[in-house]
mmCIF file of C-alpha atoms and ligand atoms in Angstrom:
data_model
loop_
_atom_site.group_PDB
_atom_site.id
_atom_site.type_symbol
_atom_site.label_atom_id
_atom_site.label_comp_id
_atom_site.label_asym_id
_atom_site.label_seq_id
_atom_site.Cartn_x
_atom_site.Cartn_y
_atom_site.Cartn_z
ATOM 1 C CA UNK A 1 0.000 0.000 0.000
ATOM 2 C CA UNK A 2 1.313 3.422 -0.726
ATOM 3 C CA UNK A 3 2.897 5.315 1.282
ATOM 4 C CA UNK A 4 1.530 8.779 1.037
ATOM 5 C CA UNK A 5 4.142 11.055 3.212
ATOM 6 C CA UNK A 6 6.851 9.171 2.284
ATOM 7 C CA UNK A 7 5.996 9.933 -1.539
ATOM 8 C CA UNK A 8 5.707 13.609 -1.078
ATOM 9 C CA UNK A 9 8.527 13.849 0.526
ATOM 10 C CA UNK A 10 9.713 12.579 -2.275
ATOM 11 C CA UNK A 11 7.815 14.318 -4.830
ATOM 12 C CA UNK A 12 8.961 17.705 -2.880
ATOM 13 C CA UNK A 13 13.106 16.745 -3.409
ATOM 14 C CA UNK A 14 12.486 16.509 -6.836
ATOM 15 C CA UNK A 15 10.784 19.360 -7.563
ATOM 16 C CA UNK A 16 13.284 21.485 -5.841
ATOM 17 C CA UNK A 17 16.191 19.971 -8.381
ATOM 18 C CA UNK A 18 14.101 21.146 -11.584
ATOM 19 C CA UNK A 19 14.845 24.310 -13.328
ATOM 20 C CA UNK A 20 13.191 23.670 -16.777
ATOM 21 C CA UNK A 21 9.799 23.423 -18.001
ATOM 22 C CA UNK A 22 10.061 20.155 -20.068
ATOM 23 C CA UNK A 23 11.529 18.770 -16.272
ATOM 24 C CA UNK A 24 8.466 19.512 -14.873
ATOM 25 C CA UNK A 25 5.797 18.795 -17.137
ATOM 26 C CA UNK A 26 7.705 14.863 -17.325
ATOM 27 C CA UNK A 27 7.368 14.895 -13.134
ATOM 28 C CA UNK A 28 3.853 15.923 -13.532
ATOM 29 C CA UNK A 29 3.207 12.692 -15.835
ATOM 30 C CA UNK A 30 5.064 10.611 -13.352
ATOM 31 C CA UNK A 31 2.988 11.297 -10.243
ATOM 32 C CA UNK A 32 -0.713 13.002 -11.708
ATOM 33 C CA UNK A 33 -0.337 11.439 -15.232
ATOM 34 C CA UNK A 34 -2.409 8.198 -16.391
ATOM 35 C CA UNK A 35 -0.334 5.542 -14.887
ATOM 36 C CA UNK A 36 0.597 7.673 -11.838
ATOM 37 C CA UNK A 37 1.038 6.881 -8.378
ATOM 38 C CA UNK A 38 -2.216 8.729 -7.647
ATOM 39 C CA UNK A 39 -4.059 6.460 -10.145
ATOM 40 C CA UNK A 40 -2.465 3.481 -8.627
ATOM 41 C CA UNK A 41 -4.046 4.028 -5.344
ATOM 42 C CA UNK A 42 -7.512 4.811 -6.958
ATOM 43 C CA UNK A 43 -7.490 1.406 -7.733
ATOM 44 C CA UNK A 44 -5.864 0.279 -4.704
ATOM 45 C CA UNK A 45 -8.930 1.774 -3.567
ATOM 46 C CA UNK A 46 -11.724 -0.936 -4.842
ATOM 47 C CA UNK A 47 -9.920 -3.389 -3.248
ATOM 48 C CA UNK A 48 -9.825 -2.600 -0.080
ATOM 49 C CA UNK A 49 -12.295 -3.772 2.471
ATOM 50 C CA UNK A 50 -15.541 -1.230 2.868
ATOM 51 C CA UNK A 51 -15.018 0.133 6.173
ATOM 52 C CA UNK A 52 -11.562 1.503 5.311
ATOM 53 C CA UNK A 53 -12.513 3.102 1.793
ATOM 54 C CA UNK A 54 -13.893 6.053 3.215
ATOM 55 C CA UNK A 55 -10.873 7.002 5.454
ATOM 56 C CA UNK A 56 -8.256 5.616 2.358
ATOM 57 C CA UNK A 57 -10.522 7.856 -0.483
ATOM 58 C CA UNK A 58 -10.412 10.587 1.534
ATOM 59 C CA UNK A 59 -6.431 10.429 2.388
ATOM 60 C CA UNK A 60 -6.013 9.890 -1.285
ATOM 61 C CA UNK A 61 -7.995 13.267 -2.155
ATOM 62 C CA UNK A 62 -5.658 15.277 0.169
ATOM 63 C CA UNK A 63 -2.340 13.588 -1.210
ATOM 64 C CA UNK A 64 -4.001 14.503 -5.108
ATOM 65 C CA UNK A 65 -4.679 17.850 -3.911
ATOM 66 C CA UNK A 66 -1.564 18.726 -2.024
ATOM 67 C CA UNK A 67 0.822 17.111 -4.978
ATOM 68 C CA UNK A 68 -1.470 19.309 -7.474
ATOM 69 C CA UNK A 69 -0.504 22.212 -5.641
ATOM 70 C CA UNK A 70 2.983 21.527 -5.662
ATOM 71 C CA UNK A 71 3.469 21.500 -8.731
ATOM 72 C CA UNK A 72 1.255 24.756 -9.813
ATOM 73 C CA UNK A 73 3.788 26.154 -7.044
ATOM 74 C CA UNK A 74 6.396 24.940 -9.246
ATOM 75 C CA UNK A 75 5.047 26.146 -12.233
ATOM 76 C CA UNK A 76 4.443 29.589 -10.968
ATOM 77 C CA UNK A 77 8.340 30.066 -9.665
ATOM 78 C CA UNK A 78 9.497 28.762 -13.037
ATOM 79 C CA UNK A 79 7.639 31.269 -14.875
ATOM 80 C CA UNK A 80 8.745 33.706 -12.371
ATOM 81 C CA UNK A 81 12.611 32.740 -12.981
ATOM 82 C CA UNK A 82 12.291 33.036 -16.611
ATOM 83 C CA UNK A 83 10.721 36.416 -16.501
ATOM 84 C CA UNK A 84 13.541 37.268 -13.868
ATOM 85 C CA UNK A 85 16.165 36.497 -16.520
ATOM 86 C CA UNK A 86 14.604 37.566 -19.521
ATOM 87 C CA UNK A 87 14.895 41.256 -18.077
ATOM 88 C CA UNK A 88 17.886 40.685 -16.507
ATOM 89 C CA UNK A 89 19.273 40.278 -20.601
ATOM 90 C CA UNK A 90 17.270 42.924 -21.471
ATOM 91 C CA UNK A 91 18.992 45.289 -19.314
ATOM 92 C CA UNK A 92 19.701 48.375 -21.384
ATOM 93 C CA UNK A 93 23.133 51.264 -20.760
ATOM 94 C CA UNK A 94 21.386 53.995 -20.635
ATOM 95 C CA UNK A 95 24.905 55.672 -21.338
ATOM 96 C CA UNK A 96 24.885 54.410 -24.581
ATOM 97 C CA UNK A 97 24.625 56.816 -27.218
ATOM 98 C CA UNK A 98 21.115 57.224 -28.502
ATOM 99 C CA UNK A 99 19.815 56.579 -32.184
ATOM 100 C CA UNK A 100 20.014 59.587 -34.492
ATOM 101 C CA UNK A 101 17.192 59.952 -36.901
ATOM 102 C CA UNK A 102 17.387 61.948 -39.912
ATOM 103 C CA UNK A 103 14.347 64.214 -40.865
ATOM 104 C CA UNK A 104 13.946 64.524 -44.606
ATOM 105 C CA UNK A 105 13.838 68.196 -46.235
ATOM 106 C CA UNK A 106 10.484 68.899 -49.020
ATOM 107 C CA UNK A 107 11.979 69.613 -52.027
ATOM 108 C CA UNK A 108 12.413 73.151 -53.752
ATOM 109 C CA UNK A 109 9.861 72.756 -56.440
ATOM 110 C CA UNK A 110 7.375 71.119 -53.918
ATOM 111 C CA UNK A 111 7.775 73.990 -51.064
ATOM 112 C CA UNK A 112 6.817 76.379 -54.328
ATOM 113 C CA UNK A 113 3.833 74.282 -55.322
ATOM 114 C CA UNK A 114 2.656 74.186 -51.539
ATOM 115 C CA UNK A 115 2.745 77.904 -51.204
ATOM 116 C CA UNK A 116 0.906 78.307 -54.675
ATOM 117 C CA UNK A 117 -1.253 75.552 -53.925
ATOM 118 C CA UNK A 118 -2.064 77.702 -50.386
ATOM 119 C CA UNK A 119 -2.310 81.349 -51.980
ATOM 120 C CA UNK A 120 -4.861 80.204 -54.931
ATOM 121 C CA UNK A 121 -7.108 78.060 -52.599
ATOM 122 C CA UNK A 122 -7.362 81.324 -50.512
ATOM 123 C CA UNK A 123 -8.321 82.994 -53.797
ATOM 124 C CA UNK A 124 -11.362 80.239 -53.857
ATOM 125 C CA UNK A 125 -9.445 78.400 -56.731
ATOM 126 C CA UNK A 126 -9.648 74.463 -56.813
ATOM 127 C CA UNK A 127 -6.966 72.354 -57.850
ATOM 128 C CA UNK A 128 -7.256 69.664 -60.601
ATOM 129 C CA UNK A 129 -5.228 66.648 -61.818
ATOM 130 C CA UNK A 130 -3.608 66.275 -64.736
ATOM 131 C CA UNK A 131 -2.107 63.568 -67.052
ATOM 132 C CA UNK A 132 1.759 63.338 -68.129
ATOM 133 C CA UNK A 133 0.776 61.465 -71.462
ATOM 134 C CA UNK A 134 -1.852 63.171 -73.193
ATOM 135 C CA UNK A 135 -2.932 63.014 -76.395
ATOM 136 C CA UNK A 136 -1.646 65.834 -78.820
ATOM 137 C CA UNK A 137 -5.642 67.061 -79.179
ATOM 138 C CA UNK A 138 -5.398 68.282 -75.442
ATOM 139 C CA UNK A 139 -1.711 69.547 -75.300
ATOM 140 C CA UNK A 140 -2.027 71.000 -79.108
ATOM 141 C CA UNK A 141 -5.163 71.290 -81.007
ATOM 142 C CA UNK A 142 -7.890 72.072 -78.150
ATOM 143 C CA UNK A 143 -5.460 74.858 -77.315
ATOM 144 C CA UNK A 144 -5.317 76.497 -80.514
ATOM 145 C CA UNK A 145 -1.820 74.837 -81.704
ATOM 146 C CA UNK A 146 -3.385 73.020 -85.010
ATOM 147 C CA UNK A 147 -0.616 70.117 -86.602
ATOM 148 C CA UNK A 148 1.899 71.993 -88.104
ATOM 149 C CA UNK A 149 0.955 75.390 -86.426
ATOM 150 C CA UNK A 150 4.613 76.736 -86.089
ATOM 151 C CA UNK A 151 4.854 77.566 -82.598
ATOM 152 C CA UNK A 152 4.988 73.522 -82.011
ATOM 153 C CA UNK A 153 8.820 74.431 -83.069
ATOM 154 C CA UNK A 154 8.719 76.088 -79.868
ATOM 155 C CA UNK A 155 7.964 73.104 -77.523
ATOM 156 C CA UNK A 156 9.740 70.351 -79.450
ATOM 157 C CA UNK A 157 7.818 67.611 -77.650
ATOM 158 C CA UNK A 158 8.689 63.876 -77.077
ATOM 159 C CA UNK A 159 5.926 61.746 -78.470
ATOM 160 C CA UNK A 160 5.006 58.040 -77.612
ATOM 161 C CA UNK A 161 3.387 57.714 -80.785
ATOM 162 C CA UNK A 162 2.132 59.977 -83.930
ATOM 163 C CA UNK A 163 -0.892 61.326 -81.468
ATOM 164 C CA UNK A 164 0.258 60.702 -78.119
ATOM 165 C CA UNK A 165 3.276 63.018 -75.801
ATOM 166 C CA UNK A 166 4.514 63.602 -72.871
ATOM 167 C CA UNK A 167 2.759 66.974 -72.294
ATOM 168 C CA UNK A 168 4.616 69.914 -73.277
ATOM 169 C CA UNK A 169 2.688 72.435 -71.439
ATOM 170 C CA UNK A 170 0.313 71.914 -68.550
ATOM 171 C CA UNK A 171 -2.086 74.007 -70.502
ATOM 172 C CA UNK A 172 -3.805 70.904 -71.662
ATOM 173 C CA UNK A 173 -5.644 70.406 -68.521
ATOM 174 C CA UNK A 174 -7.138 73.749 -69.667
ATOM 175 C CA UNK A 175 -9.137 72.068 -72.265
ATOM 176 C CA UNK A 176 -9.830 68.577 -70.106
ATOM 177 C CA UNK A 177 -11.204 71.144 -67.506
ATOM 178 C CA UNK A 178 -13.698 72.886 -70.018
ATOM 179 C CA UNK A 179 -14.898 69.908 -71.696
ATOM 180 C CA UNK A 180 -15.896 68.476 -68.486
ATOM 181 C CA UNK A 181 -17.539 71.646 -67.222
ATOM 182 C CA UNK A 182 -19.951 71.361 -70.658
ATOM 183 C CA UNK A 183 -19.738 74.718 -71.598
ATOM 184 C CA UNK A 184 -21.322 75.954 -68.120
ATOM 185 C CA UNK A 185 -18.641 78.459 -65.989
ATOM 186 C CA UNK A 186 -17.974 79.742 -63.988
ATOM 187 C CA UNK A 187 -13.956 77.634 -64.009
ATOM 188 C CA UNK A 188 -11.826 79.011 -61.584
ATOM 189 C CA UNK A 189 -8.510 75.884 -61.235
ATOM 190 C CA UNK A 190 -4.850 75.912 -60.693
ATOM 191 C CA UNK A 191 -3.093 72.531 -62.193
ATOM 192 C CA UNK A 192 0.894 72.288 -60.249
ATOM 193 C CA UNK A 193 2.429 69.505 -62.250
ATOM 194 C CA UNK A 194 5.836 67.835 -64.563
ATOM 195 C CA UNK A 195 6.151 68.760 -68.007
ATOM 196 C CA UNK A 196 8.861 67.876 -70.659
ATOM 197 C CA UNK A 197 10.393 69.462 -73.677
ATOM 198 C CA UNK A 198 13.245 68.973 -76.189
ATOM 199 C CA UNK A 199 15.290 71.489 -74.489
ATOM 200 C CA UNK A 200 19.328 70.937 -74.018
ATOM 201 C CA UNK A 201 19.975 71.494 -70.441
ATOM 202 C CA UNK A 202 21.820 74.274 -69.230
ATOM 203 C CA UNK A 203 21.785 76.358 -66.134
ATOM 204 C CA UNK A 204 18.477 77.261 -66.442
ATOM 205 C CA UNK A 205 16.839 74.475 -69.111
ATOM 206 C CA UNK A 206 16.036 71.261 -68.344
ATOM 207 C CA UNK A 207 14.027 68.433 -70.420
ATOM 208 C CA UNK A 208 11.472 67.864 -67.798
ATOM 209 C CA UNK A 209 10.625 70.933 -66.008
ATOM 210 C CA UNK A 210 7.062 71.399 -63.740
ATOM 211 C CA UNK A 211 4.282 74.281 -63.950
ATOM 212 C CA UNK A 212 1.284 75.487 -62.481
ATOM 213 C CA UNK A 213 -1.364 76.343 -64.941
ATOM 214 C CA UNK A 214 -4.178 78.542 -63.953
ATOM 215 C CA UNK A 215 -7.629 79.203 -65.562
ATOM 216 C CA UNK A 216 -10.357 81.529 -64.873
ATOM 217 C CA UNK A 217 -13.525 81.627 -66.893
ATOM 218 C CA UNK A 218 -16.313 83.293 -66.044
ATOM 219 C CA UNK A 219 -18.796 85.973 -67.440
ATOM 220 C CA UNK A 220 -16.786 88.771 -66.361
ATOM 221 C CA UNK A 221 -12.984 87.637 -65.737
ATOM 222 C CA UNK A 222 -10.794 90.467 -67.479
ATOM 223 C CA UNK A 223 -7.074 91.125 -68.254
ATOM 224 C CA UNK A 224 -6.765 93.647 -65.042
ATOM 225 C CA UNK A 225 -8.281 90.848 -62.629
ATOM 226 C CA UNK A 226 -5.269 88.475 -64.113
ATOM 227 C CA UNK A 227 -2.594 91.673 -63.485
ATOM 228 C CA UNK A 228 -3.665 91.881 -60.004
ATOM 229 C CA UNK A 229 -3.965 88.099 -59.530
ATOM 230 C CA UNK A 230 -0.044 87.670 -60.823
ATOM 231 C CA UNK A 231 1.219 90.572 -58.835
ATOM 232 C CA UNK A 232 -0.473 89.168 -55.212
ATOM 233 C CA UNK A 233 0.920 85.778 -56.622
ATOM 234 C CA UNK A 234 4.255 87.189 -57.180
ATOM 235 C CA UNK A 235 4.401 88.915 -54.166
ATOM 236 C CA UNK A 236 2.758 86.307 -52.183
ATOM 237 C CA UNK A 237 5.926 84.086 -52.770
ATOM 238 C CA UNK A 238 8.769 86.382 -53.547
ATOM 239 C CA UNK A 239 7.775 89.360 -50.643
ATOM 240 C CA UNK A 240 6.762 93.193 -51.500
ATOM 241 C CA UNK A 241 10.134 93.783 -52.505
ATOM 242 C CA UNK A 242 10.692 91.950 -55.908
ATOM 243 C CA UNK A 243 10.096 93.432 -58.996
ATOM 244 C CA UNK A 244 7.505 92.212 -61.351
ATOM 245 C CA UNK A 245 6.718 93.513 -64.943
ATOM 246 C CA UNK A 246 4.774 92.721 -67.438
ATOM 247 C CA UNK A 247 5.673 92.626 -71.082
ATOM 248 C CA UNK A 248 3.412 91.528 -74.378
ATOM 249 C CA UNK A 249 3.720 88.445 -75.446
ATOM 250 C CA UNK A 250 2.357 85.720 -77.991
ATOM 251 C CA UNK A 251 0.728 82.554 -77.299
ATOM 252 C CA UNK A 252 -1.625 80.628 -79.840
ATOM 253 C CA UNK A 253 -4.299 80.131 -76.988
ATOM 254 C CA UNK A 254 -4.293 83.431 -75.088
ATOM 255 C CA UNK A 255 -4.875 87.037 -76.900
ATOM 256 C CA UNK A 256 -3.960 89.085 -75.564
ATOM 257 C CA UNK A 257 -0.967 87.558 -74.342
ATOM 258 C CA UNK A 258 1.487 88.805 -71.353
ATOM 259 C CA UNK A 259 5.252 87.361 -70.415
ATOM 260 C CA UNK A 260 5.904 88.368 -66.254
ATOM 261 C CA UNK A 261 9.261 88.986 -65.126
ATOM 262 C CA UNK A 262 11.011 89.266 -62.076
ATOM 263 C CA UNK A 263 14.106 91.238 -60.784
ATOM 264 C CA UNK A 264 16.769 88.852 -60.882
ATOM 265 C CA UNK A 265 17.695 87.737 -57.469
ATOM 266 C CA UNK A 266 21.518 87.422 -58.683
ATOM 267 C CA UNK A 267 22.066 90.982 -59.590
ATOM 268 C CA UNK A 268 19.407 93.052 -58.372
ATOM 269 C CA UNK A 269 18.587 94.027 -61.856
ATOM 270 C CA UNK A 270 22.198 95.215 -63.369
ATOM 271 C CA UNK A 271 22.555 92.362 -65.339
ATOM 272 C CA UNK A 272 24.386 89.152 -65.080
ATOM 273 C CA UNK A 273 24.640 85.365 -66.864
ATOM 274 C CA UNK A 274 21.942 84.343 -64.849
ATOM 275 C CA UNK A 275 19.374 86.704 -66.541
ATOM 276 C CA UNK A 276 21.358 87.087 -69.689
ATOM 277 C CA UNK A 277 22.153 90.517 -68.812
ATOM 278 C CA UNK A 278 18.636 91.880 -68.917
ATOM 279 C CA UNK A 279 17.836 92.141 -65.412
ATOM 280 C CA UNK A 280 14.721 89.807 -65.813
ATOM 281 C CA UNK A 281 13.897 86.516 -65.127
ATOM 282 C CA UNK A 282 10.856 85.305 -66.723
ATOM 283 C CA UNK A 283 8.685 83.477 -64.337
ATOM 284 C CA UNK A 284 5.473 82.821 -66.377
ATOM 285 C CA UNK A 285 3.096 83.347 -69.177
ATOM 286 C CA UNK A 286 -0.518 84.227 -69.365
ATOM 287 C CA UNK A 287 -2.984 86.008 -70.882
ATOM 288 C CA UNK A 288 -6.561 86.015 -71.898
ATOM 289 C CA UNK A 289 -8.232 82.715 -73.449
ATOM 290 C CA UNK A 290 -8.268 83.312 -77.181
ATOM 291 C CA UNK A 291 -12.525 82.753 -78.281
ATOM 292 C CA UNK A 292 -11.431 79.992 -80.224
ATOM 293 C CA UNK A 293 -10.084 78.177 -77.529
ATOM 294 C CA UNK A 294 -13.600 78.464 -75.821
ATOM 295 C CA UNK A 295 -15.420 77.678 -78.827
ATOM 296 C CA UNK A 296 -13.158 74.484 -79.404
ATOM 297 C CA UNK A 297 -14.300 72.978 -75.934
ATOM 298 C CA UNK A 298 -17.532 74.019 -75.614
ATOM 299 C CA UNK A 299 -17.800 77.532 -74.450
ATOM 300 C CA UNK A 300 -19.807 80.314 -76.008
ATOM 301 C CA UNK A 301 -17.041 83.257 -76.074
ATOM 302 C CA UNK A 302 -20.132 85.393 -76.543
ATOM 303 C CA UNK A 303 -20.736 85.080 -73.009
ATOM 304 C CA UNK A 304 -17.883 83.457 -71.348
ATOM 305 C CA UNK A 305 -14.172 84.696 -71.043
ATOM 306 C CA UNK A 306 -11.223 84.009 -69.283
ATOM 307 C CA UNK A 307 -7.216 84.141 -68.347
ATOM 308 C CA UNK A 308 -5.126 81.912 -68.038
ATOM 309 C CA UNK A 309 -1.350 81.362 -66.936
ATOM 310 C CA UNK A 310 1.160 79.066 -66.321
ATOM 311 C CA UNK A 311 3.920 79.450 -64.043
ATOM 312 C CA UNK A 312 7.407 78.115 -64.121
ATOM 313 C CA UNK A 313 7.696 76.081 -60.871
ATOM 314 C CA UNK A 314 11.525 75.682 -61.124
ATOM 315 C CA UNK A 315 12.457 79.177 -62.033
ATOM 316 C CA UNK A 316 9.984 80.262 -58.693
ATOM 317 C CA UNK A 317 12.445 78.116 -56.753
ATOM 318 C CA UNK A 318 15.588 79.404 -58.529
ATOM 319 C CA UNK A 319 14.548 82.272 -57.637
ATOM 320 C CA UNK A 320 13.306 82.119 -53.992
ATOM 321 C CA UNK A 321 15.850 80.412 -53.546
ATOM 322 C CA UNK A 322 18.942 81.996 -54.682
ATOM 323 C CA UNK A 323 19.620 78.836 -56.666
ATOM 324 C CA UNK A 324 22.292 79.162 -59.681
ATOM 325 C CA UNK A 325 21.742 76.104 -61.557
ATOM 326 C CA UNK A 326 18.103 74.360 -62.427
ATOM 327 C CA UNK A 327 20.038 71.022 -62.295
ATOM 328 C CA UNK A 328 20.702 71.120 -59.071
ATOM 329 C CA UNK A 329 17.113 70.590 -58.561
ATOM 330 C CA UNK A 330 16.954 67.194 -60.276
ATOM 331 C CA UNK A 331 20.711 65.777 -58.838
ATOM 332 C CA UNK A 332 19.264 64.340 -55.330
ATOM 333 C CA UNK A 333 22.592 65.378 -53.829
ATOM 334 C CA UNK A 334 21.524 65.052 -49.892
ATOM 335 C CA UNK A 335 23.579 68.267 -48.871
ATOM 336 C CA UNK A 336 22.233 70.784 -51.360
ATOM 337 C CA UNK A 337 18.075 69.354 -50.267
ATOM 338 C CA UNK A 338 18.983 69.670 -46.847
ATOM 339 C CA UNK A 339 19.630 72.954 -46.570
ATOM 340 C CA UNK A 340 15.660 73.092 -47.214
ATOM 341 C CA UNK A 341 14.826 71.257 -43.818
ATOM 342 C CA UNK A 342 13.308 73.124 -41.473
ATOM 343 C CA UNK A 343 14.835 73.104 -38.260
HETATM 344 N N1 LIG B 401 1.735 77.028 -71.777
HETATM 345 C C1 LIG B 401 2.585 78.212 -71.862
HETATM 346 C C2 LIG B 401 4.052 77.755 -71.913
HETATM 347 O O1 LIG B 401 4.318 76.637 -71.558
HETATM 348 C C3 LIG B 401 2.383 79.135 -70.701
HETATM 349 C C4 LIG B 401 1.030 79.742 -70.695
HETATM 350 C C5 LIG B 401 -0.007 79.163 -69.999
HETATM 351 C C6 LIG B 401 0.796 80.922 -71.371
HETATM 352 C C7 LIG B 401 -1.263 79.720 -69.976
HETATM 353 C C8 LIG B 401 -0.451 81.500 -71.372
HETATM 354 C C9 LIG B 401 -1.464 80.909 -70.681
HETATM 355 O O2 LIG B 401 4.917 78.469 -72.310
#
């Protein structure tokens, strides 16, 4: 017959040389388990004599119990230990020196288009989205720039196929813009976005280049709302001290047409390489939307009219910026962007 102190005494020794969870849970099998001491007196139990099976059952149930709580005991301190040592690895040196993170700067062009983006929305302008490809009807014809009009010389474009570029101008959303509105204004949109052109790149060329076109349309838009418009803009980004004139200009969709300069930041206005010793650095051009250009998407120019403009994005930032070379804006060299970041 089993000998119940002698086995937890037994049972206790063990458990106090284990120090691993697979240990244990083998120990548990041993003495609770299905061939276990404690199931060998259960049936030690039916055959003893009835008198003594109520005093054996009920030893039996303290021995179960007791032994059960040893070894949650157990179980509890290992889990305890292992916590104990986890952290104990974990410790950290708090004199160690720290991780350094490295903010990122917004680029140039992209601080220029955020303060446009701001100044028009104030102005109760919306801003619409443009396409890179377009066909040569939106970038060309619907502007007034037929095939084989010669001022096409003037943005020698790179086409995908016979009817399909990468957009010249941004003045294409002009015409998306109207024939979606369905000849109903009033139109009042700024479009910030990449264009490309056949240019050679020099100091201040570059094949792929960004604008902001703005349109207006409305029954009573005129050329001195446009003026005004240009010169807040102007001001708006460069301060009240810059410079801004206004000279005639030609462009197939806009008549009249106006080119808007600005005092070159490089030489105050004597006359340098920068601004090809004029003084002036063009920033933009504009003017009012020719009739046909509202008659070819949809627009009675009986009733409607409208400016429009499209600014240089790069040449704001050359500008603003002090910045000599327009490739600089397209090299990605770290130390030049970061000078942008603001502390
Ligand atoms: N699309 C013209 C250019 O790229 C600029 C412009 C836009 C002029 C809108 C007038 C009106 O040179």
């Amino acid at each position: 017959m089993i000998n119940f102190d002698e086995v937890l005494a037994e049972a206790k020794q063990r458990l106090a040389d284990i120090h691993e969870n697979s240990k244990l849970v083998e120990l548990k099998a041993k003495y609770l388990g299905g061939s276990s001491v404690v199931k060998q007196a259960f049936k030690d139990l039916k055959d003893l004599p009835k008198e003594e099976k109520g005093n054996f059952g009920q030893r039996i149930n303290i021995f179960k119990n007791t032994l059960e709580s040893l070894f949650e005991e157990k179980e509890k301190e290992l889990e305890e230990e292992q916590i104990k040592s986890k952290l104990e690895k974990e410790k950290c040196d708090i004199t160690l020196p720290g991780n350094t993170y490295d903010f990122g700067a917004k680029h140039p062009c992209q601080i220029i288009i955020d303060e446009l983006t701001d100044f028009f929305i104030g102005m109760g302008y919306k801003v619409a989205e443009g396409n890179e490809v377009d066909l040569d009807l939106f970038n060309f014809e619907l502007v007034n720039i037929p095939k084989d009009h010669p001022s096409r010389d003037m943005q020698d474009s790179f086409y995908i196929s016979d009817n399909l570029l990468l957009r010249s101008q941004t003045s294409g959303v002009q015409a998306h813009v109207m024939q979606e509105a369905k000849g109903q204004g009033p139109i009042k949109i700024i479009c910030p976005g990449k264009t490309y052109r056949r240019d050679d790149d020099d100091l201040t060329h570059s094949h792929q280049f960004s604008q902001c076109e703005g349109l207006v349309i409305s029954e009573k838009a005129s050329m001195g709302n446009l003026m005004k418009t240009l010169d807040l803009m102007a001001k708006h980004i460069f301060g009240e001290k810059r410079e801004v004139r206004f000279r005639p200009s030609f462009f197939p969709f806009t008549e009249p047409s106006i080119e808007v300069d600005v005092s070159c930041f490089e030489c105050q206005g004597k006359g340098c390489d920068i601004c090809k010793h004029t003084g002036w650095i063009e920033i933009l051009g504009a003017g009012m939307v020719h009739p046909e250009v509202l008659r070819l998407n949809g627009f009675d120019p009986d009733i409607y009219q409208g400016f429009a403009f499209g600014i240089g994005i790069e040449r704001l930032a050359m500008l603003k910026f002090g910045i000599d070379d327009i490739r600089k804006l397209f090299n990605s060299d770290i130390t030049f962007l970061g000078q942008f970041r603001k502390e």
